[in-house]
Amino acid sequence: MEPNNACTMHSHCIEMSMEVHQVVPPPHKSTLQKLQGRLKETFFPDDPLRQFKGQPLKRKLILGAQYVFPILQWGPKYNLKLFKSDLVSGLTIASLAIPQGISYAKLASLPPIVGLYSSFVPPLVYAVLGSSKDLAVGPVSIASLVMGSMLRQEVSPTADPILFLQLAFTSTLFAGLFQASLGILRLGFIIDFLSKAILIGFMAGAAIIVSLQQLKSLLGITHFTNQMGLIPVMTSVFHNIHESIKKPKLFWVSAGAPLMSVIISTLLVFAIKAQNHGISAIGKLQQGINPPSWNMLLFHGSHLGLVMKTGLITGILSLTEGIAVGRTFAALKNYKVDGNKEMMAIGFMNVVGSFTSCYVTTGAFSRSAVNNNAGAKTAVSNVVMSVTVMVTLLFLMPLFQYTPNVVLGAIIVTAVIGLIDLPAACNIWKIDKFDFVVMLTAFLGVLFISVQGGLALAVGLSTFKILLQITRPKTVMLGKIPGTDIYRNLDQYKEAVRIPGFLILSIEAPINFANITYLNERTLRWIEEEEEDNIKEQLSLRFLVLEMSAVSAVDTSGISLFKELKATLEKKGVELVLVNPLAEVIEKLKKADEANDFIRADNLFLTVGEAVASLSSAMKGQSSTITEGTHTIVSHN
């Protein structure tokens, strides 16, 4: 737009009459009231106590019991129609849970029976404490993979199986305590550091490593590495390729459904005595329900740090997966899942599990999808699954003696290969390139370093991104949309025009010690560039207007920024004007302005439009006064 048109518009802006609203500081609150408000917003954003307000004591006790035990909410309304749906769903997911439980325990380098134990007790605990109708509980591939790989770094599951089992149960206890603590203390925002990009890259890398690890069973290799990196796994394959000549003749059965594969392959191995022809089978499994394991927990010795670290990482991963799955199906069925309740439910589930020979469990996506598709109505489907597993443990264990390991390996590959989500990766590339780099870091880190190493690198890179956004907040120059009183980013809205004599900037982040140096330097650069442009157009810069609607907070260092900026601008003959400072910001600014010369009413405005109109009128009035005075002096002379 031409300068003459801009000046005409500016003159029109001056002539417009506009009501100027005063910026009002927030009502006075004590430090204790502010602290209470901040704590409530941090730890209780959903305000779970609001349901107790105005209720009689008896009703409060009932509501409290229902909050702790969600089964008390839907239990009294339960009927035969709901049970029919849950019965079908429970039997369906049990058919998946039995082969998966055995396979995932194998993935974690644990005895296969532990996988079935972990599909019996934890679902019963979740049915009482959980708030999801669709979540199907049990071992999952990612937690199994991570636990097995981390514990194998110090202890061999073949050389010292008892110690390995003890470390697994102790890690499960620490995972449960950590998860429950997050729910009780309402610190669930910690798991938000595992972004979607990280999880997609991590799961894809883990799926490839897990699949490659199954080459031991699929190719019949007996000497195989326990490491989880891509290079050692492939090296182990090529160094022992001669062993794979004796390929199991039952490889084809992996194409069927998991349970059908297990049944058919077991019958075939038993009928033709295939274990005598080079096909490895599970072997005899212990019959009976879960034995107690609290006497196997280790809280001393050189491995304490290992089990705590393993519990922390597997706890975060399983918690993230469980809550994500629960929320996904809750959104599909239009009901709410309480994240903190889920943390407590999954946490207590793992604590109880560590006492009853179980390892880390959570809500599995594959089982939950089957549960949802089979028509589950309540958490009773978990109870039905658990009872089915119990019957299997009590009466059917001898049948699994001849189940070939090749089928379990195929089941694992089939399950984890679905974790590679290429469409999601392409979508991340399309939307945010930095997130794609984070995802790629997790993926390559898992492949070439280690499971926990790749995860740590990706989290570190995501944290760096957050720090970058904090230390380099976005600042943009605003211009006026013609024919309106709206001011928008000049780069985004090409029709917006600059107002002569005004530099209008929008700061779009909280102001604190981490970014004041950048903001100061960036603002001064804006001013220098504006002054250079004004010299060319024979204009002068009169006002720096800071639009602060997006500045949600400011600290003491941020206050000093405004003081230093004001002092610098005064030397240049430029006034500092603040637009729409929010409650916390204006309160702190006024407290810091003891001499009442920093924050004045004529430098505070609610909107940019009001600021420009009011200050332009003042400039016009001053110009008229100066002109009249000059004419008077000339006439007198």
XYZ file of C-alpha atoms in Angstrom:
637
model
C 0.000 0.000 0.000
C 1.279 3.508 -0.870
C 2.521 5.846 1.922
C -0.059 8.535 1.080
C -2.895 6.050 1.593
C -1.342 4.980 4.895
C -1.146 8.610 6.039
C -4.755 9.184 4.992
C -5.832 6.171 6.991
C -3.779 7.409 9.926
C -5.536 10.790 9.771
C -8.858 9.002 9.670
C -7.765 6.982 12.707
C -6.982 10.210 14.573
C -10.357 11.704 13.782
C -12.240 8.618 14.990
C -13.786 8.990 18.409
C -13.089 5.957 20.552
C -13.882 5.253 24.139
C -10.720 4.369 26.058
C -11.115 1.744 28.757
C -8.984 1.684 31.844
C -6.698 -1.236 32.681
C -7.829 -2.476 36.085
C -5.513 -4.467 38.416
C -6.861 -7.772 39.774
C -8.587 -7.981 43.193
C -6.153 -8.247 46.084
C -5.267 -11.789 47.183
C -2.987 -12.906 49.981
C 0.125 -14.969 49.254
C -1.608 -18.021 50.731
C -4.627 -17.560 48.439
C -2.355 -17.242 45.410
C -0.446 -20.365 46.418
C -3.688 -22.291 46.876
C -4.894 -21.192 43.458
C -1.637 -22.142 41.764
C -1.523 -25.560 43.452
C -5.136 -26.249 42.514
C -4.531 -25.416 38.855
C -1.324 -27.493 38.804
C -2.494 -30.636 40.590
C -6.314 -30.470 40.436
C -7.236 -29.002 37.013
C -10.331 -31.238 36.899
C -11.358 -30.227 40.460
C -12.369 -33.749 41.640
C -13.733 -32.361 44.916
C -16.469 -30.278 43.286
C -18.903 -33.222 43.415
C -18.729 -33.146 47.238
C -19.819 -29.508 47.576
C -23.152 -29.049 49.316
C -23.673 -32.775 49.873
C -24.680 -34.338 53.224
C -22.080 -36.438 55.062
C -23.586 -39.790 54.063
C -23.619 -38.797 50.389
C -20.008 -37.581 50.664
C -18.923 -40.964 52.043
C -20.677 -42.770 49.196
C -19.133 -40.469 46.599
C -15.717 -40.924 48.208
C -16.003 -44.706 48.065
C -17.159 -44.551 44.440
C -14.220 -42.287 43.565
C -11.697 -44.744 45.027
C -13.523 -47.862 43.763
C -15.252 -47.078 40.435
C -16.848 -50.538 40.491
C -19.257 -49.136 43.099
C -20.578 -46.692 40.484
C -21.602 -49.189 37.815
C -21.821 -52.353 39.943
C -25.302 -51.711 41.429
C -26.699 -51.132 37.901
C -25.158 -54.286 36.462
C -27.566 -56.779 34.856
C -27.728 -60.010 32.877
C -27.812 -58.236 29.512
C -24.521 -56.500 30.239
C -23.021 -59.759 31.488
C -23.831 -61.543 28.212
C -21.826 -58.957 26.299
C -18.973 -59.028 28.811
C -18.917 -62.853 28.791
C -18.382 -62.976 25.023
C -15.752 -60.223 25.209
C -13.943 -61.854 28.124
C -13.726 -65.250 26.421
C -12.555 -63.585 23.219
C -9.709 -61.648 24.824
C -8.767 -64.729 26.879
C -8.121 -66.570 23.611
C -5.645 -63.815 22.781
C -4.316 -63.324 26.310
C -3.161 -66.930 26.817
C -0.774 -67.174 23.835
C 0.288 -63.528 24.231
C 0.993 -63.992 27.932
C 3.275 -66.944 27.244
C 4.951 -65.137 24.320
C 5.536 -61.823 26.107
C 7.011 -63.565 29.140
C 9.412 -65.220 26.716
C 10.143 -61.767 25.264
C 11.052 -60.552 28.768
C 13.284 -63.654 29.245
C 10.951 -64.879 31.989
C 9.404 -68.354 32.414
C 6.293 -68.655 30.179
C 4.098 -69.422 33.191
C 4.767 -65.901 34.552
C 2.971 -64.474 31.530
C -0.149 -66.430 32.440
C 0.152 -65.431 36.093
C 0.254 -61.812 34.903
C -2.989 -62.345 32.996
C -4.821 -63.658 36.069
C -4.346 -61.403 39.128
C -3.839 -57.880 37.625
C -7.125 -57.900 35.626
C -9.053 -58.618 38.841
C -7.432 -55.639 40.580
C -8.123 -53.373 37.612
C -11.783 -54.408 37.467
C -12.211 -52.939 40.960
C -10.066 -49.800 40.629
C -10.065 -48.951 36.898
C -12.329 -46.394 35.233
C -12.178 -47.690 31.637
C -14.865 -49.992 30.237
C -12.712 -51.238 27.362
C -9.183 -51.586 28.730
C -8.045 -55.218 28.689
C -5.171 -55.746 31.128
C -2.119 -57.941 30.799
C 1.542 -58.050 29.723
C 2.494 -55.854 26.746
C 5.311 -56.145 24.249
C 7.061 -52.819 24.935
C 7.304 -53.206 28.725
C 8.339 -56.848 28.290
C 11.027 -55.869 25.825
C 12.412 -53.059 27.985
C 12.398 -55.077 31.202
C 14.112 -58.033 29.587
C 16.764 -55.942 27.843
C 17.591 -53.833 30.917
C 17.831 -56.728 33.359
C 19.919 -58.795 30.941
C 22.594 -56.101 31.048
C 23.679 -57.346 34.480
C 22.094 -60.775 34.993
C 21.776 -63.709 32.600
C 18.309 -65.332 32.621
C 19.841 -68.696 31.702
C 22.874 -68.656 34.017
C 20.991 -67.323 37.060
C 17.220 -67.672 36.429
C 16.185 -67.300 40.085
C 18.001 -63.981 40.517
C 16.619 -62.763 37.188
C 13.085 -63.599 38.332
C 13.666 -61.820 41.647
C 14.839 -58.698 39.828
C 11.793 -58.814 37.546
C 9.352 -58.979 40.480
C 11.211 -56.212 42.346
C 11.229 -54.003 39.236
C 7.480 -54.560 38.950
C 7.021 -53.423 42.552
C 8.985 -50.217 41.932
C 7.049 -49.625 38.713
C 3.759 -49.993 40.595
C 4.845 -47.719 43.451
C 5.962 -45.075 40.976
C 2.728 -45.284 38.977
C 0.496 -45.169 42.045
C 2.483 -42.243 43.467
C 1.932 -40.258 40.269
C -1.803 -40.811 40.614
C -1.992 -40.079 44.353
C 0.173 -36.941 44.085
C -1.530 -36.011 40.798
C 1.764 -35.722 38.939
C 0.534 -37.269 35.735
C 1.901 -34.390 33.665
C 5.320 -36.062 33.991
C 4.376 -38.733 31.459
C 3.441 -35.986 28.995
C 7.168 -35.638 28.286
C 6.754 -38.786 26.197
C 5.238 -37.065 23.183
C 3.420 -38.846 20.375
C 6.454 -38.413 18.129
C 8.716 -40.100 20.690
C 6.347 -43.025 21.182
C 5.887 -43.615 17.447
C 9.645 -43.673 16.819
C 10.353 -45.700 19.949
C 7.726 -48.347 19.212
C 8.817 -48.686 15.575
C 12.443 -49.224 16.584
C 11.454 -51.617 19.351
C 9.209 -53.576 16.968
C 12.092 -54.128 14.559
C 14.458 -55.220 17.346
C 11.855 -57.549 18.855
C 11.118 -59.075 15.453
C 14.819 -59.648 14.797
C 15.208 -61.225 18.217
C 12.616 -63.810 17.213
C 14.959 -65.061 14.483
C 16.362 -67.270 17.228
C 13.100 -69.214 17.342
C 12.065 -68.807 13.712
C 15.407 -70.026 12.344
C 16.115 -72.515 15.097
C 19.358 -70.853 16.249
C 20.515 -72.042 19.676
C 23.443 -69.651 20.252
C 21.984 -66.161 20.084
C 22.844 -62.755 21.590
C 20.872 -61.348 24.505
C 21.611 -57.752 23.460
C 18.905 -55.594 21.900
C 20.911 -53.487 19.409
C 20.525 -53.971 15.651
C 24.223 -54.678 15.056
C 24.694 -57.440 17.699
C 21.425 -59.111 16.658
C 22.331 -59.224 12.966
C 25.901 -60.266 13.806
C 24.519 -63.157 15.854
C 22.309 -64.230 12.934
C 25.143 -64.286 10.390
C 27.654 -65.901 12.737
C 25.237 -68.730 13.510
C 23.510 -69.063 10.148
C 24.661 -72.655 9.835
C 22.328 -73.590 12.685
C 19.299 -72.356 10.757
C 19.603 -75.214 8.287
C 17.387 -77.200 10.628
C 14.377 -74.970 10.052
C 11.348 -75.948 12.089
C 8.894 -77.710 9.815
C 5.964 -75.998 11.577
C 6.880 -72.481 10.492
C 3.713 -72.156 8.396
C 1.356 -72.328 11.346
C 2.202 -68.738 12.363
C -0.113 -67.503 9.647
C -3.173 -68.493 11.676
C -4.728 -66.722 14.632
C -2.618 -66.885 17.813
C -4.703 -69.365 19.770
C -5.455 -71.551 16.765
C -1.767 -71.594 15.931
C -0.950 -72.687 19.457
C -3.588 -75.436 19.450
C -2.754 -76.851 16.007
C 1.013 -76.672 16.449
C 0.825 -78.239 19.905
C -1.276 -81.138 18.592
C 1.084 -81.693 15.681
C 4.208 -81.624 17.853
C 2.603 -84.104 20.229
C 1.368 -86.399 17.427
C 4.605 -86.668 15.441
C 6.944 -86.188 18.430
C 8.509 -83.286 16.582
C 10.626 -82.299 19.598
C 12.779 -85.280 18.703
C 13.437 -83.766 15.254
C 14.967 -80.426 16.207
C 11.840 -78.431 17.025
C 12.109 -76.601 20.326
C 9.016 -76.650 22.564
C 8.063 -74.788 25.749
C 8.377 -77.842 27.952
C 6.546 -78.695 31.131
C 4.810 -75.776 32.850
C 3.894 -75.550 36.511
C 0.225 -76.250 37.208
C -1.788 -74.121 39.649
C -2.577 -70.465 40.285
C -0.086 -67.759 41.221
C 2.245 -68.605 44.105
C 3.174 -65.715 46.452
C 6.382 -63.887 45.564
C 6.835 -61.237 48.267
C 9.654 -63.351 49.688
C 11.508 -62.980 46.363
C 11.672 -59.182 46.402
C 15.215 -57.757 46.706
C 15.833 -54.415 48.411
C 19.574 -54.681 48.946
C 22.700 -55.668 47.087
C 24.392 -54.400 43.960
C 21.287 -54.712 41.760
C 19.056 -52.259 43.674
C 19.874 -49.373 41.339
C 19.133 -51.564 38.321
C 15.668 -52.624 39.514
C 14.751 -49.052 40.468
C 15.795 -47.754 37.043
C 14.036 -50.630 35.288
C 10.892 -50.069 37.338
C 10.914 -46.343 36.551
C 11.281 -46.762 32.796
C 8.889 -49.696 32.410
C 6.440 -47.936 34.730
C 6.402 -44.790 32.585
C 6.106 -46.719 29.338
C 3.317 -49.017 30.519
C 1.474 -46.115 32.147
C 1.678 -44.059 28.957
C 0.392 -46.937 26.841
C -2.395 -47.838 29.272
C -3.736 -44.297 29.627
C -3.438 -43.594 25.898
C -5.374 -46.769 25.040
C -7.999 -46.093 27.707
C -8.572 -42.528 26.523
C -8.730 -43.617 22.888
C -11.602 -46.047 23.427
C -13.313 -43.719 25.907
C -13.413 -41.041 23.208
C -14.918 -43.538 20.751
C -17.708 -44.427 23.186
C -18.132 -40.905 24.561
C -17.317 -41.498 28.219
C -14.561 -40.109 30.447
C -11.469 -41.840 31.784
C -9.843 -40.205 34.821
C -6.086 -40.154 34.185
C -5.125 -40.012 37.851
C -7.487 -42.866 38.742
C -5.930 -44.915 35.955
C -2.461 -44.245 37.335
C -3.519 -45.426 40.768
C -5.333 -48.471 39.346
C -2.400 -49.542 37.154
C 0.039 -48.804 39.975
C -1.776 -50.839 42.638
C -2.325 -53.549 40.059
C 1.446 -53.884 39.601
C 2.151 -53.670 43.338
C -0.252 -56.565 43.965
C 1.187 -58.329 40.933
C 4.733 -58.146 42.310
C 3.497 -60.044 45.399
C 1.807 -62.731 43.278
C 4.466 -63.755 40.739
C 3.465 -61.220 38.053
C 5.608 -58.791 36.087
C 4.691 -55.361 34.694
C 1.202 -55.196 33.176
C -0.973 -52.457 31.728
C -3.808 -51.950 29.269
C -2.726 -53.602 26.015
C -3.847 -51.996 22.751
C -4.367 -55.292 20.868
C -6.442 -56.869 23.642
C -8.394 -53.662 24.256
C -9.207 -53.379 20.541
C -10.486 -56.964 20.539
C -12.379 -56.277 23.766
C -14.051 -53.228 22.261
C -14.911 -54.951 18.983
C -16.349 -57.944 20.856
C -18.853 -55.614 22.543
C -17.491 -55.185 26.087
C -19.771 -53.092 28.288
C -17.880 -52.990 31.605
C -14.654 -54.120 33.286
C -16.327 -57.483 33.986
C -14.815 -58.639 30.686
C -11.460 -58.533 32.495
C -12.913 -60.717 35.233
C -14.142 -63.262 32.673
C -10.713 -63.281 31.013
C -9.046 -63.731 34.406
C -11.322 -66.666 35.330
C -10.603 -68.288 31.960
C -6.867 -67.954 32.566
C -7.359 -69.385 36.064
C -9.084 -72.461 34.619
C -6.201 -72.812 32.180
C -3.658 -72.604 35.016
C -5.501 -75.180 37.104
C -6.420 -77.784 34.496
C -4.912 -77.152 31.050
C -1.224 -76.491 31.673
C -0.025 -79.981 30.624
C -1.361 -79.270 27.117
C 1.145 -76.448 26.581
C 4.141 -78.709 27.143
C 4.395 -79.398 23.402
C 3.764 -75.831 22.147
C 6.683 -74.998 19.772
C 8.736 -71.870 20.408
C 8.565 -71.010 16.712
C 4.850 -70.285 17.060
C 5.417 -68.066 20.079
C 8.066 -66.183 18.109
C 5.646 -65.742 15.221
C 2.943 -64.480 17.582
C 5.339 -61.887 18.979
C 6.385 -60.719 15.496
C 2.747 -60.486 14.403
C 1.861 -58.452 17.491
C 4.758 -56.008 17.472
C 4.950 -55.424 13.719
C 1.711 -53.487 14.032
C 3.560 -50.984 16.229
C 5.249 -49.558 13.108
C 2.891 -46.717 12.178
C 4.090 -45.326 8.837
C 1.012 -43.114 8.185
C 1.514 -41.420 11.565
C 5.208 -40.873 10.777
C 4.315 -39.292 7.412
C 1.751 -37.074 9.117
C 4.332 -35.878 11.653
C 6.736 -35.037 8.785
C 3.984 -33.047 7.102
C 3.015 -31.084 10.229
C 6.209 -30.554 12.246
C 9.737 -31.270 10.976
C 11.294 -30.945 14.425
C 8.906 -33.555 15.828
C 9.923 -35.796 12.937
C 13.574 -35.420 13.968
C 12.604 -36.364 17.543
C 10.746 -39.431 16.248
C 13.714 -40.405 14.074
C 16.054 -39.980 17.044
C 13.972 -42.384 19.124
C 13.793 -44.858 16.252
C 17.504 -44.869 15.401
C 18.527 -44.676 19.066
C 16.592 -47.847 19.869
C 18.029 -49.596 16.815
C 21.696 -48.690 17.198
C 22.229 -47.778 20.869
C 19.748 -49.355 23.273
C 16.091 -49.195 24.234
C 16.604 -46.821 27.156
C 19.338 -44.912 25.295
C 17.075 -44.134 22.360
C 14.275 -43.098 24.681
C 16.585 -40.825 26.694
C 17.941 -39.149 23.530
C 14.456 -38.444 22.213
C 13.229 -37.054 25.551
C 16.360 -34.902 25.761
C 15.757 -33.521 22.268
C 12.106 -32.769 23.094
C 13.189 -30.996 26.281
C 15.681 -28.969 24.232
C 12.803 -27.934 21.961
C 10.807 -26.740 24.976
C 13.808 -24.817 26.322
C 14.296 -23.247 22.899
C 10.692 -22.074 22.864
C 11.112 -20.617 26.366
C 14.426 -18.859 25.723
C 13.493 -17.652 22.224
C 9.850 -16.566 22.480
C 8.088 -15.402 19.356
C 7.850 -11.632 18.853
C 6.018 -10.175 15.841
C 5.276 -6.707 14.449
C 1.612 -5.758 14.169
C -0.162 -3.614 11.613
C -3.717 -2.347 11.128
C -6.192 -4.203 8.908
C -7.716 -1.506 6.622
C -11.275 -0.513 7.441
C -11.143 -2.141 10.892
C -9.717 -1.552 14.328
C -7.915 -4.931 14.234
C -4.130 -5.284 14.446
C -2.441 -8.438 13.173
C 0.982 -9.852 12.245
C 2.395 -7.952 9.258
C 4.061 -11.071 7.857
C 0.879 -13.126 8.012
C -1.587 -10.454 6.850
C -0.112 -8.696 3.808
C -2.937 -6.132 3.705
C -2.072 -4.878 7.226
C -0.339 -1.469 7.311
C 2.081 0.084 9.763
C 1.060 3.203 11.696
C 3.554 6.096 11.340
C 5.228 6.984 14.638
C 4.273 3.655 16.227
C 6.227 0.405 16.585
C 3.675 -2.220 17.673
C 5.086 -5.539 18.844
C 3.345 -8.626 20.196
C 5.188 -10.831 22.718
C 3.735 -14.333 22.621
C 5.210 -16.056 25.691
C 5.736 -15.596 29.441
C 8.644 -13.286 30.301
C 11.254 -14.670 32.694
C 14.964 -14.818 33.471
C 15.551 -17.297 30.628
C 14.418 -14.989 27.830
C 14.858 -11.367 28.977
C 18.238 -10.983 27.259
C 16.818 -12.206 23.953
C 13.686 -10.028 24.284
C 15.745 -6.950 25.111
C 18.132 -7.448 22.186
C 15.331 -8.345 19.755
C 13.217 -5.344 20.766
C 16.145 -2.921 20.415
C 16.833 -4.358 16.971
C 13.191 -3.739 15.992
C 13.598 -0.138 17.193
C 16.848 0.423 15.267
C 15.314 -0.968 12.070
C 12.236 1.192 12.574
C 14.357 4.306 13.134
C 16.323 3.610 9.943
C 13.073 3.309 7.970
C 11.717 6.505 9.559
C 14.837 8.457 8.595
C 14.276 7.474 4.959
C 10.625 8.576 5.180
C 11.469 11.679 7.286
C 9.348 10.469 10.188
C 10.136 9.923 13.864
C 9.342 7.012 16.159
C 7.251 8.201 19.092
C 5.775 5.079 20.719
C 6.769 1.467 21.334
C 3.530 -0.450 21.924
C 3.858 -3.922 23.464
C 0.779 -6.121 23.022
C 0.909 -8.484 26.046
C -2.239 -10.618 25.806
C -0.100 -13.754 25.452
C 2.263 -12.879 28.328
C 0.698 -15.087 30.990
C 3.416 -14.597 33.630
C 6.415 -12.468 34.495
C 9.126 -12.867 37.145
C 11.423 -10.341 38.832
C 13.906 -10.538 35.966
C 11.058 -9.795 33.568
C 10.154 -6.681 35.592
C 13.729 -5.450 35.242
C 13.409 -5.861 31.469
C 10.572 -3.327 31.347
C 12.496 -0.872 33.527
C 15.642 -1.125 31.420
C 13.643 -0.872 28.212
C 11.833 2.228 29.456
C 15.112 3.905 30.418
C 16.637 3.126 27.017
C 13.581 4.411 25.163
C 13.493 7.701 27.124
C 16.971 8.508 25.847
C 15.663 8.053 22.322
C 12.541 10.139 22.970
C 10.245 7.125 22.659
C 7.473 6.238 25.079
C 6.776 2.678 26.246
C 3.116 1.675 26.059
C 1.672 -1.616 27.375
C -1.502 -3.152 25.987
C -3.673 -5.639 27.897
C -1.218 -6.844 30.551
C -2.848 -9.802 32.307
C -3.694 -9.958 36.008
C -0.421 -11.382 37.364
C 1.663 -9.151 35.092
C -0.050 -5.837 35.893
C -0.045 -6.667 39.609
C 3.715 -7.251 39.674
C 4.407 -4.219 37.493
C 2.459 -1.950 39.860
C 4.220 -3.381 42.911
C 7.589 -2.686 41.273
C 6.561 0.884 40.361
C 6.816 2.429 43.833
C 7.577 5.930 42.496
C 4.527 5.796 40.193
C 6.597 6.935 37.219
C 6.803 3.623 35.416
C 3.237 2.374 35.027
C 0.902 5.314 34.405
C -2.702 5.298 33.264
C -1.804 7.100 30.029
C 0.604 4.282 29.116
C -1.794 1.386 29.753
C -4.534 0.331 27.314
C -6.889 -2.581 26.840
C -6.490 -2.832 23.059
C -3.985 -1.723 20.464
C -6.757 0.178 18.677
C -7.532 2.255 21.782
C -3.826 2.903 22.362
C -3.198 4.131 18.806
C -6.368 6.268 18.717
C -5.723 7.882 22.115
C -2.008 8.522 21.568
C -2.607 9.794 18.019
C -5.166 12.276 19.351
C -2.695 13.412 21.995
C 0.000 13.852 19.323
C -2.397 15.860 17.136
C -3.353 18.040 20.111
C 0.302 18.717 20.939
C 1.032 19.575 17.292
C -1.914 21.988 17.183
C -0.756 23.700 20.393
C 2.778 24.101 19.088
C 1.503 25.447 15.746
C -0.822 27.960 17.433
C 1.983 29.090 19.707
C 4.240 29.665 16.730
C 1.580 31.714 14.931
C 1.070 33.857 18.061
C 4.781 34.614 18.358
C 4.999 35.534 14.668
C 1.935 37.802 14.909
C 3.286 39.520 18.021
C 6.544 40.215 16.326
